[in-house]
Short mmCIF file of C-alpha atoms and ligand atoms in Angstrom, two decimals:
data_model
loop_
_atom_site.label_atom_id
_atom_site.label_comp_id
_atom_site.label_asym_id
_atom_site.label_seq_id
_atom_site.Cartn_x
_atom_site.Cartn_y
_atom_site.Cartn_z
CA UNK A 5 -53.07 5.34 -105.58
CA UNK A 6 -56.39 3.58 -105.42
CA UNK A 7 -59.00 4.51 -107.99
CA UNK A 8 -61.32 7.15 -106.50
CA UNK A 9 -65.02 6.41 -106.14
CA UNK A 10 -67.19 8.79 -108.12
CA UNK A 11 -70.74 10.06 -107.66
CA UNK A 12 -73.64 7.88 -108.89
CA UNK A 13 -74.69 8.60 -112.50
CA UNK A 14 -77.35 11.30 -112.67
CA UNK A 15 -76.63 12.43 -109.09
CA UNK A 16 -74.85 15.69 -108.46
CA UNK A 17 -72.79 17.32 -105.73
CA UNK A 18 -73.78 20.85 -104.80
CA UNK A 19 -70.47 22.56 -104.09
CA UNK A 20 -70.05 25.33 -101.48
CA UNK A 21 -70.11 28.18 -104.02
CA UNK A 22 -73.45 26.89 -105.32
CA UNK A 23 -74.98 25.96 -101.99
CA UNK A 24 -74.86 29.57 -100.80
CA UNK A 25 -77.18 30.50 -103.64
CA UNK A 26 -79.41 27.54 -102.84
CA UNK A 27 -79.72 28.83 -99.30
CA UNK A 28 -80.66 32.27 -100.54
CA UNK A 29 -83.40 30.87 -102.76
CA UNK A 30 -84.66 28.67 -99.92
CA UNK A 31 -84.76 31.61 -97.54
CA UNK A 32 -86.63 33.67 -100.10
CA UNK A 33 -89.12 30.84 -100.66
CA UNK A 34 -89.66 30.55 -96.91
CA UNK A 35 -90.31 34.29 -96.68
CA UNK A 36 -92.78 34.44 -99.58
CA UNK A 37 -94.58 31.23 -98.62
CA UNK A 38 -94.77 32.45 -95.02
CA UNK A 39 -96.44 35.66 -96.21
CA UNK A 40 -99.08 33.49 -97.87
CA UNK A 41 -99.65 31.45 -94.71
CA UNK A 42 -97.66 28.31 -95.54
CA UNK A 43 -95.90 26.19 -92.92
CA UNK A 44 -92.97 23.89 -93.55
CA UNK A 45 -93.27 20.13 -93.29
CA UNK A 46 -90.18 17.88 -93.44
CA UNK A 47 -90.72 14.36 -94.60
CA UNK A 48 -88.73 11.14 -95.00
CA UNK A 49 -87.30 10.49 -98.45
CA UNK A 50 -88.17 6.80 -98.21
CA UNK A 51 -91.79 5.64 -98.33
CA UNK A 52 -93.69 2.42 -98.83
CA UNK A 53 -93.81 1.72 -102.57
CA UNK A 54 -97.59 1.42 -102.52
CA UNK A 55 -97.91 5.13 -101.67
CA UNK A 56 -96.61 6.04 -105.10
CA UNK A 57 -98.23 3.26 -107.11
CA UNK A 58 -101.58 4.31 -105.65
CA UNK A 59 -100.86 8.03 -105.60
CA UNK A 60 -99.10 8.75 -108.87
CA UNK A 61 -100.74 5.95 -110.84
CA UNK A 62 -99.30 2.58 -111.81
CA UNK A 63 -99.41 3.27 -115.55
CA UNK A 64 -97.37 6.48 -115.41
CA UNK A 65 -93.74 6.63 -116.59
CA UNK A 66 -92.63 7.48 -113.08
CA UNK A 67 -94.12 4.37 -111.52
CA UNK A 68 -93.52 2.02 -114.45
CA UNK A 69 -89.93 2.95 -115.18
CA UNK A 70 -88.34 5.54 -112.98
CA UNK A 71 -88.68 4.67 -109.32
CA UNK A 72 -85.80 3.55 -107.14
CA UNK A 73 -87.59 0.65 -105.52
CA UNK A 74 -86.06 -2.13 -103.46
CA UNK A 75 -86.84 -4.62 -100.73
CA UNK A 76 -85.09 -3.78 -97.50
CA UNK A 77 -83.49 -6.43 -95.33
CA UNK A 78 -86.84 -7.15 -93.73
CA UNK A 79 -88.41 -7.72 -97.16
CA UNK A 80 -90.46 -4.52 -97.17
CA UNK A 81 -90.95 -2.83 -100.56
CA UNK A 82 -89.67 0.72 -100.28
CA UNK A 83 -89.15 3.56 -102.74
CA UNK A 84 -87.05 6.70 -102.73
CA UNK A 85 -89.71 9.35 -103.25
CA UNK A 86 -90.00 10.46 -106.89
CA UNK A 87 -92.10 13.47 -105.87
CA UNK A 88 -93.41 15.02 -102.67
CA UNK A 89 -97.19 15.35 -103.08
CA UNK A 90 -97.99 11.74 -102.17
CA UNK A 91 -95.73 11.99 -99.10
CA UNK A 92 -97.26 15.28 -97.95
CA UNK A 93 -100.72 13.75 -98.23
CA UNK A 94 -99.62 10.59 -96.43
CA UNK A 95 -98.44 12.71 -93.50
CA UNK A 96 -101.55 14.91 -93.68
CA UNK A 97 -103.77 11.84 -93.37
CA UNK A 98 -101.57 9.98 -90.86
CA UNK A 99 -101.45 12.93 -88.43
CA UNK A 100 -105.09 13.99 -89.02
CA UNK A 101 -103.89 17.46 -89.94
CA UNK A 102 -107.33 18.14 -91.42
CA UNK A 103 -108.71 18.30 -87.87
CA UNK A 104 -106.56 21.30 -87.04
CA UNK A 105 -107.69 23.74 -89.72
CA UNK A 106 -110.21 23.68 -92.53
CA UNK A 107 -107.46 24.71 -94.94
CA UNK A 108 -103.89 23.47 -94.55
CA UNK A 109 -101.02 25.14 -96.40
CA UNK A 110 -97.78 23.22 -96.43
CA UNK A 111 -94.46 23.45 -98.20
CA UNK A 112 -91.45 21.18 -98.25
CA UNK A 113 -88.04 21.42 -99.87
CA UNK A 114 -85.83 18.43 -100.57
CA UNK A 115 -84.45 15.77 -102.90
CA UNK A 116 -86.54 13.57 -105.19
CA UNK A 117 -85.38 10.53 -107.14
CA UNK A 118 -86.32 9.40 -110.65
CA UNK A 119 -84.25 7.04 -112.74
CA UNK A 120 -84.63 8.97 -115.97
CA UNK A 121 -82.03 9.28 -118.72
CA UNK A 122 -79.73 12.00 -117.40
CA UNK A 123 -79.22 15.07 -119.57
CA UNK A 124 -78.87 18.80 -119.11
CA UNK A 125 -81.53 19.85 -116.59
CA UNK A 126 -82.53 16.25 -115.88
CA UNK A 127 -81.03 14.37 -112.98
CA UNK A 128 -81.75 11.17 -111.12
CA UNK A 129 -81.58 12.99 -107.83
CA UNK A 130 -83.02 16.47 -108.11
CA UNK A 131 -84.61 18.88 -105.67
CA UNK A 132 -88.04 20.38 -105.50
CA UNK A 133 -89.62 23.27 -103.67
CA UNK A 134 -93.03 21.80 -103.17
CA UNK A 135 -96.24 23.54 -102.11
CA UNK A 136 -99.65 22.05 -101.28
CA UNK A 137 -102.97 23.56 -100.15
CA UNK A 138 -105.41 21.05 -98.73
CA UNK A 139 -109.06 21.58 -97.88
CA UNK A 140 -110.15 24.16 -100.47
CA UNK A 141 -111.70 23.70 -103.89
CA UNK A 142 -112.41 27.40 -104.47
CA UNK A 143 -110.97 28.47 -107.85
CA UNK A 144 -109.58 31.59 -106.19
CA UNK A 145 -107.23 29.30 -104.27
CA UNK A 146 -105.89 27.99 -107.60
CA UNK A 147 -105.21 31.58 -108.68
CA UNK A 148 -103.69 32.43 -105.30
CA UNK A 149 -101.28 29.50 -105.49
CA UNK A 150 -100.26 30.50 -109.03
CA UNK A 151 -99.93 34.15 -107.95
CA UNK A 152 -97.59 33.14 -105.13
CA UNK A 153 -95.58 31.00 -107.53
CA UNK A 154 -95.14 33.76 -110.11
CA UNK A 155 -94.35 36.27 -107.35
CA UNK A 156 -91.64 33.91 -106.09
CA UNK A 157 -90.19 33.29 -109.56
CA UNK A 158 -90.13 36.97 -110.42
CA UNK A 159 -88.60 37.74 -107.04
CA UNK A 160 -85.64 35.44 -107.68
CA UNK A 161 -85.08 37.10 -111.04
CA UNK A 162 -87.12 35.07 -113.52
CA UNK A 163 -89.08 37.70 -115.37
CA UNK A 164 -89.39 35.94 -118.71
CA UNK A 165 -91.65 32.96 -118.17
CA UNK A 166 -94.63 31.28 -119.76
CA UNK A 167 -97.51 30.13 -117.62
CA UNK A 168 -99.59 27.41 -119.28
CA UNK A 169 -102.87 26.36 -117.71
CA UNK A 170 -105.44 23.70 -118.52
CA UNK A 171 -108.36 21.92 -116.94
CA UNK A 172 -108.47 18.13 -116.85
CA UNK A 173 -112.06 18.08 -115.61
CA UNK A 174 -113.41 15.86 -112.86
CA UNK A 175 -113.68 12.08 -112.79
CA UNK A 176 -117.02 12.25 -114.57
CA UNK A 177 -116.22 14.47 -117.51
CA UNK A 178 -112.77 13.02 -117.88
CA UNK A 179 -114.24 9.51 -118.24
CA UNK A 180 -116.16 10.70 -121.31
CA UNK A 181 -113.06 12.39 -122.71
CA UNK A 182 -111.00 9.24 -122.16
CA UNK A 183 -113.44 7.20 -124.22
CA UNK A 184 -113.27 9.76 -127.01
CA UNK A 185 -109.47 9.66 -126.98
CA UNK A 186 -109.49 5.87 -127.14
CA UNK A 187 -111.93 6.04 -130.05
CA UNK A 188 -109.75 8.67 -131.76
CA UNK A 189 -106.61 6.58 -131.36
CA UNK A 190 -108.17 3.31 -132.44
CA UNK A 191 -107.39 3.82 -136.16
CA UNK A 192 -103.78 4.73 -135.53
CA UNK A 193 -103.19 2.31 -132.68
CA UNK A 194 -100.67 0.33 -134.71
CA UNK A 195 -98.48 3.41 -135.21
CA UNK A 196 -98.25 4.29 -131.54
CA UNK A 197 -95.11 3.43 -129.59
CA UNK A 198 -95.14 0.21 -127.58
CA UNK A 199 -95.79 2.04 -124.29
CA UNK A 200 -98.74 4.02 -125.61
CA UNK A 201 -100.24 0.95 -127.27
CA UNK A 202 -99.94 -1.04 -124.07
CA UNK A 203 -101.42 1.75 -121.94
CA UNK A 204 -104.04 2.84 -124.44
CA UNK A 205 -107.04 1.42 -122.62
CA UNK A 206 -105.79 1.81 -119.07
CA UNK A 207 -104.49 5.34 -119.49
CA UNK A 208 -105.01 6.90 -122.93
CA UNK A 209 -104.09 10.39 -121.69
CA UNK A 210 -100.46 9.31 -121.42
CA UNK A 211 -100.21 9.57 -125.23
CA UNK A 212 -100.46 13.37 -124.82
CA UNK A 213 -97.26 13.27 -122.81
CA UNK A 214 -95.33 10.85 -124.99
CA UNK A 215 -92.01 12.07 -126.37
CA UNK A 216 -92.14 9.69 -129.35
CA UNK A 217 -92.39 11.74 -132.57
CA UNK A 218 -95.10 9.62 -134.19
CA UNK A 219 -97.22 9.65 -131.04
CA UNK A 220 -96.78 13.44 -130.78
CA UNK A 221 -97.87 13.86 -134.41
CA UNK A 222 -100.89 11.62 -133.97
CA UNK A 223 -102.05 13.35 -130.80
CA UNK A 224 -101.97 16.78 -132.45
CA UNK A 225 -105.43 16.16 -133.92
CA UNK A 226 -106.86 14.59 -130.78
CA UNK A 227 -110.07 15.92 -129.23
CA UNK A 228 -109.74 18.96 -126.99
CA UNK A 229 -110.47 18.21 -123.34
CA UNK A 230 -111.92 21.67 -122.84
CA UNK A 231 -114.76 20.69 -125.22
CA UNK A 232 -115.68 17.89 -122.82
CA UNK A 233 -115.48 19.32 -119.34
CA UNK A 234 -118.79 19.59 -117.49
CA UNK A 235 -120.44 22.88 -116.51
CA UNK A 236 -119.08 22.83 -112.97
CA UNK A 237 -115.55 22.23 -114.20
CA UNK A 238 -115.96 24.91 -116.89
CA UNK A 239 -117.19 27.47 -114.35
CA UNK A 240 -114.34 26.55 -112.05
CA UNK A 241 -111.79 27.00 -114.83
CA UNK A 242 -113.30 30.34 -115.86
CA UNK A 243 -113.11 31.60 -112.28
CA UNK A 244 -109.45 30.56 -112.14
CA UNK A 245 -108.80 32.59 -115.28
CA UNK A 246 -110.70 35.68 -114.14
CA UNK A 247 -108.86 35.56 -110.80
CA UNK A 248 -105.51 35.36 -112.61
CA UNK A 249 -106.56 38.34 -114.70
CA UNK A 250 -107.38 40.24 -111.52
CA UNK A 251 -103.68 40.14 -110.71
CA UNK A 252 -102.64 40.85 -114.29
CA UNK A 253 -100.98 37.45 -114.62
CA UNK A 254 -100.49 36.53 -118.27
CA UNK A 255 -101.25 32.88 -119.07
CA UNK A 256 -101.78 30.60 -122.05
CA UNK A 257 -104.38 27.88 -122.22
CA UNK A 258 -102.74 24.64 -123.35
CA UNK A 259 -105.39 21.99 -123.77
CA UNK A 260 -102.81 19.28 -124.51
CA UNK A 261 -101.07 19.64 -121.16
CA UNK A 262 -102.15 16.58 -119.16
CA UNK A 263 -99.12 16.36 -116.79
CA UNK A 264 -97.19 13.17 -116.11
CA UNK A 265 -98.92 12.13 -112.89
CA UNK A 266 -102.38 10.60 -112.78
CA UNK A 267 -103.80 12.35 -109.74
CA UNK A 268 -104.72 15.66 -111.35
CA UNK A 269 -108.27 16.97 -111.67
CA UNK A 270 -109.44 20.33 -112.97
CA UNK A 271 -106.73 23.02 -112.98
CA UNK A 272 -103.23 22.03 -114.07
CA UNK A 273 -100.37 24.40 -114.82
CA UNK A 274 -96.76 24.54 -115.87
CA UNK A 275 -94.19 27.27 -116.02
CA UNK A 276 -91.73 27.00 -118.87
CA UNK A 277 -88.89 29.25 -119.88
CA UNK A 278 -88.52 30.28 -123.51
CA UNK A 279 -85.19 29.18 -125.13
CA UNK A 280 -84.30 26.85 -122.30
CA UNK A 281 -84.07 23.73 -124.45
CA UNK A 282 -85.83 20.42 -124.00
CA UNK A 283 -86.07 20.41 -120.20
CA UNK A 284 -87.79 23.77 -120.09
CA UNK A 285 -90.45 23.06 -117.46
CA UNK A 286 -89.36 24.72 -114.25
CA UNK A 287 -92.61 24.20 -112.40
CA UNK A 288 -95.48 21.74 -112.65
CA UNK A 289 -98.59 21.62 -110.59
CA UNK A 290 -102.32 21.30 -110.36
CA UNK A 291 -105.39 20.33 -108.45
CA UNK A 292 -105.94 16.77 -107.17
CA UNK A 293 -109.40 16.64 -105.64
CA UNK A 294 -109.59 12.84 -105.30
CA UNK A 295 -106.10 12.06 -104.06
CA UNK A 296 -106.56 12.40 -100.29
CA UNK A 297 -109.49 10.01 -100.53
CA UNK A 298 -107.58 7.59 -102.81
CA UNK A 299 -104.79 7.48 -100.25
CA UNK A 300 -107.23 6.45 -97.52
CA UNK A 301 -108.12 9.86 -96.08
CA UNK A 302 -111.34 11.86 -96.09
CA UNK A 303 -112.72 13.42 -99.25
CA UNK A 304 -110.64 16.59 -99.18
CA UNK A 305 -109.56 18.58 -102.24
CA UNK A 306 -106.05 19.88 -102.82
CA UNK A 307 -103.81 21.80 -105.17
CA UNK A 308 -100.08 22.38 -105.34
CA UNK A 309 -96.96 22.72 -107.42
CA UNK A 310 -93.29 21.82 -107.41
CA UNK A 311 -90.43 24.01 -108.59
CA UNK A 312 -87.43 22.13 -109.99
CA UNK A 313 -84.57 23.58 -107.95
CA UNK A 314 -81.73 22.68 -110.35
CA UNK A 315 -83.63 24.08 -113.32
CA UNK A 316 -84.37 27.28 -111.43
CA UNK A 317 -80.71 27.68 -110.42
CA UNK A 318 -79.56 27.13 -114.00
CA UNK A 319 -81.71 30.08 -115.08
CA UNK A 320 -80.48 32.60 -112.58
CA UNK A 321 -77.94 35.12 -113.83
CA UNK A 322 -74.27 34.27 -113.18
CA UNK A 323 -73.48 37.44 -111.23
CA UNK A 324 -75.75 36.22 -108.47
CA UNK A 325 -72.98 33.77 -107.57
CA UNK A 326 -71.76 35.59 -104.50
CA UNK A 327 -68.23 35.02 -103.20
CA UNK A 328 -68.13 33.49 -99.73
CA UNK A 329 -68.10 35.95 -96.82
CA UNK A 330 -64.52 36.84 -95.93
CA UNK A 331 -63.27 36.53 -92.34
CA UNK A 332 -62.98 39.77 -90.40
CA UNK A 333 -59.56 38.81 -89.18
CA UNK A 334 -56.61 36.76 -90.34
CA UNK A 335 -53.98 36.03 -87.72
CA UNK A 336 -50.46 35.65 -89.05
CA UNK A 337 -48.70 33.88 -86.18
CA UNK A 338 -45.00 33.04 -86.17
CA UNK A 339 -43.47 30.73 -83.58
CA UNK A 340 -45.03 28.21 -81.20
CA UNK A 341 -46.18 30.68 -78.57
CA UNK A 342 -47.84 32.99 -81.08
CA UNK A 343 -49.44 30.02 -82.86
CA UNK A 344 -50.95 28.80 -79.57
CA UNK A 345 -52.19 32.30 -78.82
CA UNK A 346 -53.67 32.68 -82.32
CA UNK A 347 -55.37 29.30 -82.09
CA UNK A 348 -57.10 30.28 -78.90
CA UNK A 349 -57.91 33.83 -80.08
CA UNK A 350 -59.47 32.68 -83.37
CA UNK A 351 -61.72 30.19 -81.64
CA UNK A 352 -62.71 32.62 -78.88
CA UNK A 353 -63.73 35.13 -81.57
CA UNK A 354 -65.69 32.49 -83.49
CA UNK A 355 -67.52 31.53 -80.29
CA UNK A 356 -68.53 35.19 -80.04
CA UNK A 357 -69.77 35.23 -83.64
CA UNK A 358 -66.78 36.79 -85.41
CA UNK A 359 -65.28 34.96 -88.37
CA UNK A 360 -61.51 34.58 -87.94
CA UNK A 361 -58.82 32.54 -89.70
CA UNK A 362 -55.21 31.59 -89.13
CA UNK A 363 -52.53 29.52 -90.79
CA UNK A 364 -51.65 26.40 -88.83
CA UNK A 365 -48.49 25.64 -90.78
CA UNK A 366 -46.58 28.56 -89.23
CA UNK A 367 -44.93 29.41 -92.58
CA UNK A 368 -42.99 32.64 -93.19
CA UNK A 369 -44.63 36.02 -92.63
CA UNK A 370 -44.51 36.65 -96.37
CA UNK A 371 -46.43 33.48 -97.15
CA UNK A 372 -48.96 34.13 -94.38
CA UNK A 373 -49.55 37.69 -95.64
CA UNK A 374 -50.13 36.23 -99.10
CA UNK A 375 -52.84 34.05 -97.61
CA UNK A 376 -54.34 37.06 -95.80
CA UNK A 377 -54.56 38.91 -99.12
CA UNK A 378 -56.15 35.93 -100.81
CA UNK A 379 -58.82 35.67 -98.09
CA UNK A 380 -59.35 39.44 -98.42
CA UNK A 381 -60.03 39.77 -94.71
CA UNK A 382 -60.19 43.46 -93.77
CA UNK A 383 -57.81 43.02 -90.80
CA UNK A 384 -54.68 41.00 -90.21
CA UNK A 385 -53.11 40.57 -86.83
CA UNK A 386 -49.37 39.97 -86.86
CA UNK A 387 -48.06 37.99 -83.90
CA UNK A 388 -44.43 37.01 -83.67
CA UNK A 389 -42.11 36.27 -80.75
CA UNK A 390 -41.46 40.01 -80.25
CA UNK A 391 -45.18 40.79 -80.02
CA UNK A 392 -45.72 37.96 -77.56
CA UNK A 393 -42.94 39.30 -75.35
CA UNK A 394 -44.09 42.91 -75.47
CA UNK A 395 -47.74 41.97 -75.04
CA UNK A 396 -48.65 44.13 -78.07
CA UNK A 397 -49.97 42.78 -81.39
CA UNK A 398 -49.72 44.56 -84.74
CA UNK A 399 -53.17 45.03 -86.25
CA UNK A 400 -53.07 45.86 -89.92
CA UNK A 401 -55.99 47.44 -91.74
CA UNK A 402 -55.63 45.72 -95.10
CA UNK A 403 -57.64 48.33 -97.00
CA UNK A 404 -55.74 51.42 -95.88
CA UNK A 405 -52.48 49.48 -95.26
CA UNK A 406 -52.17 51.29 -91.92
CA UNK A 407 -50.95 49.45 -88.85
CA UNK A 408 -51.29 50.01 -85.13
CA UNK A 409 -50.15 48.29 -81.96
CA UNK A 410 -52.82 46.86 -79.68
CA UNK A 411 -52.29 45.40 -76.21
CA UNK A 412 -53.06 41.68 -76.38
CA UNK A 413 -55.37 41.87 -73.37
CA UNK A 414 -57.58 44.35 -75.24
CA UNK A 415 -57.41 42.55 -78.57
CA UNK A 416 -60.56 40.49 -78.33
CA UNK A 417 -62.75 43.44 -77.36
CA UNK A 418 -61.21 45.65 -80.06
CA UNK A 419 -61.92 43.02 -82.69
CA UNK A 420 -65.45 42.54 -81.42
CA UNK A 421 -65.92 46.29 -81.85
CA UNK A 422 -64.52 46.20 -85.38
CA UNK A 423 -66.82 43.30 -86.23
CA UNK A 424 -69.97 45.22 -85.42
P1 HAM B 17 -93.48 17.25 -111.93
O1 HAM B 17 -93.96 18.01 -113.12
O2 HAM B 17 -93.24 15.80 -112.12
O3 HAM B 17 -94.56 17.49 -110.78
O4 HAM B 17 -92.16 17.91 -111.37
C1 HAM B 17 -92.12 19.29 -111.04
C2 HAM B 17 -90.80 19.90 -111.49
O5 HAM B 17 -89.70 19.16 -110.98
C3 HAM B 17 -90.57 19.88 -113.00
O6 HAM B 17 -91.23 20.97 -113.63
C4 HAM B 17 -89.06 20.03 -113.08
O7 HAM B 17 -88.68 21.40 -112.93
C5 HAM B 17 -88.60 19.27 -111.86
N1 HAM B 17 -88.13 17.93 -112.26
C6 HAM B 17 -88.87 16.83 -112.48
N2 HAM B 17 -88.09 15.79 -112.83
C7 HAM B 17 -86.81 16.24 -112.83
C8 HAM B 17 -85.54 15.66 -113.11
N3 HAM B 17 -85.41 14.38 -113.43
N4 HAM B 17 -84.44 16.45 -113.01
C9 HAM B 17 -84.54 17.75 -112.67
N5 HAM B 17 -85.72 18.35 -112.39
C10 HAM B 17 -86.84 17.61 -112.48
C11 HAM B 17 -94.50 16.94 -109.54
O8 HAM B 17 -93.54 16.39 -109.08
C12 HAM B 17 -95.74 17.18 -108.72
N6 HAM B 17 -95.60 16.48 -107.44
C13 HAM B 17 -95.98 18.66 -108.53
C14 HAM B 17 -97.19 18.95 -107.71
C15 HAM B 17 -97.22 19.32 -106.41
N7 HAM B 17 -98.43 18.85 -108.13
C16 HAM B 17 -99.24 19.16 -107.14
N8 HAM B 17 -98.52 19.43 -106.08
#
């Protein structure tokens, strides 16, 4: 035998027993987001590389190290999207969606690609449920987005979660903070990891995110961004908090949370799960008031979040793994004539919306009944040569083990009745 080809490292197959649960979560997301006025947008997974270098920031880990970027056969630089926000905004600008409504609420669900070191909860292809609100800078919108998120997470069964919030200020107050961070790090510059040292002047906030132990220790004593944000940003952040309190949403202020993407302004937030291990962030999000403009659109504010689908699924209780729906009918057919009849009956029933199964191998009745039991279909129809001759099939109720004869010409309607 030839050696089989395996899946790409860090990529994962979602098998049928899992995908049913994925569908349920997706349906639930669609329902909740719909209640809050969101519409779905479906986007390509491949974009021009520049969208992400401009959008996410060219000194972020994602852009520097993790993107799947290549030149296609025409020499164009393309990237498998590492996140959805930049793509949503690209489409929003490209189709002038801002002309339709003052506020646009969009969600999208799909795969993202980051070439990170794979580990539990971290994949190179993963999926996000991504939400964006464009056209509103009102702090109540921030709270509303977070409220919808928590409502969704609780609804799928995640009661025990931590919501961390922070404000990263606007371009003006953050510029002052940046200078202070650079000044703070100057004395310890030599101890920082190579990445942080290299990015210190271009992007000092990245040190807050660095996983290196020395960098993490150094940054512990760094200035607090909330001491630097301007009055407008402070008022905005306070309104976000009071609106969260209005809904009784518990939160923690985490002034060190800067997020791994450069586009954030003002409110940022993360949902983490206690005891989940290193990859404990299930959701990340925040406001990005300059991003539409930076991507070539009008000056329109925005806020959003992305739920990590795999991480969410890993947290849901096992018993939610539902068995697949069993067919209503299994047809045990013996002999060529009965097999032909069963083949046509099963497909006629399926065309009318009733799930039916048969065994195409035509094995013994005993072996076919074994299969019927395994499928746990509530009814089994037994069709042999005798039944075909008499024009009567034997319909067995598998639960009560009772059996009755049914004329073949009334079979389909009887089964349709039973399937209701
Ligand atoms: P992010 O924090 O980079 O934000 O990703 C959001 C979530 O995606 C994470 O909290 C995590 O659950 C999941 N995730 C990220 N990387 C991986 C991975 N390698 N494997 C498995 N799951 C992963 C964003 O992507 C922003 N675009 C969110 C956003 C939307 N901000 C505003 N709007």
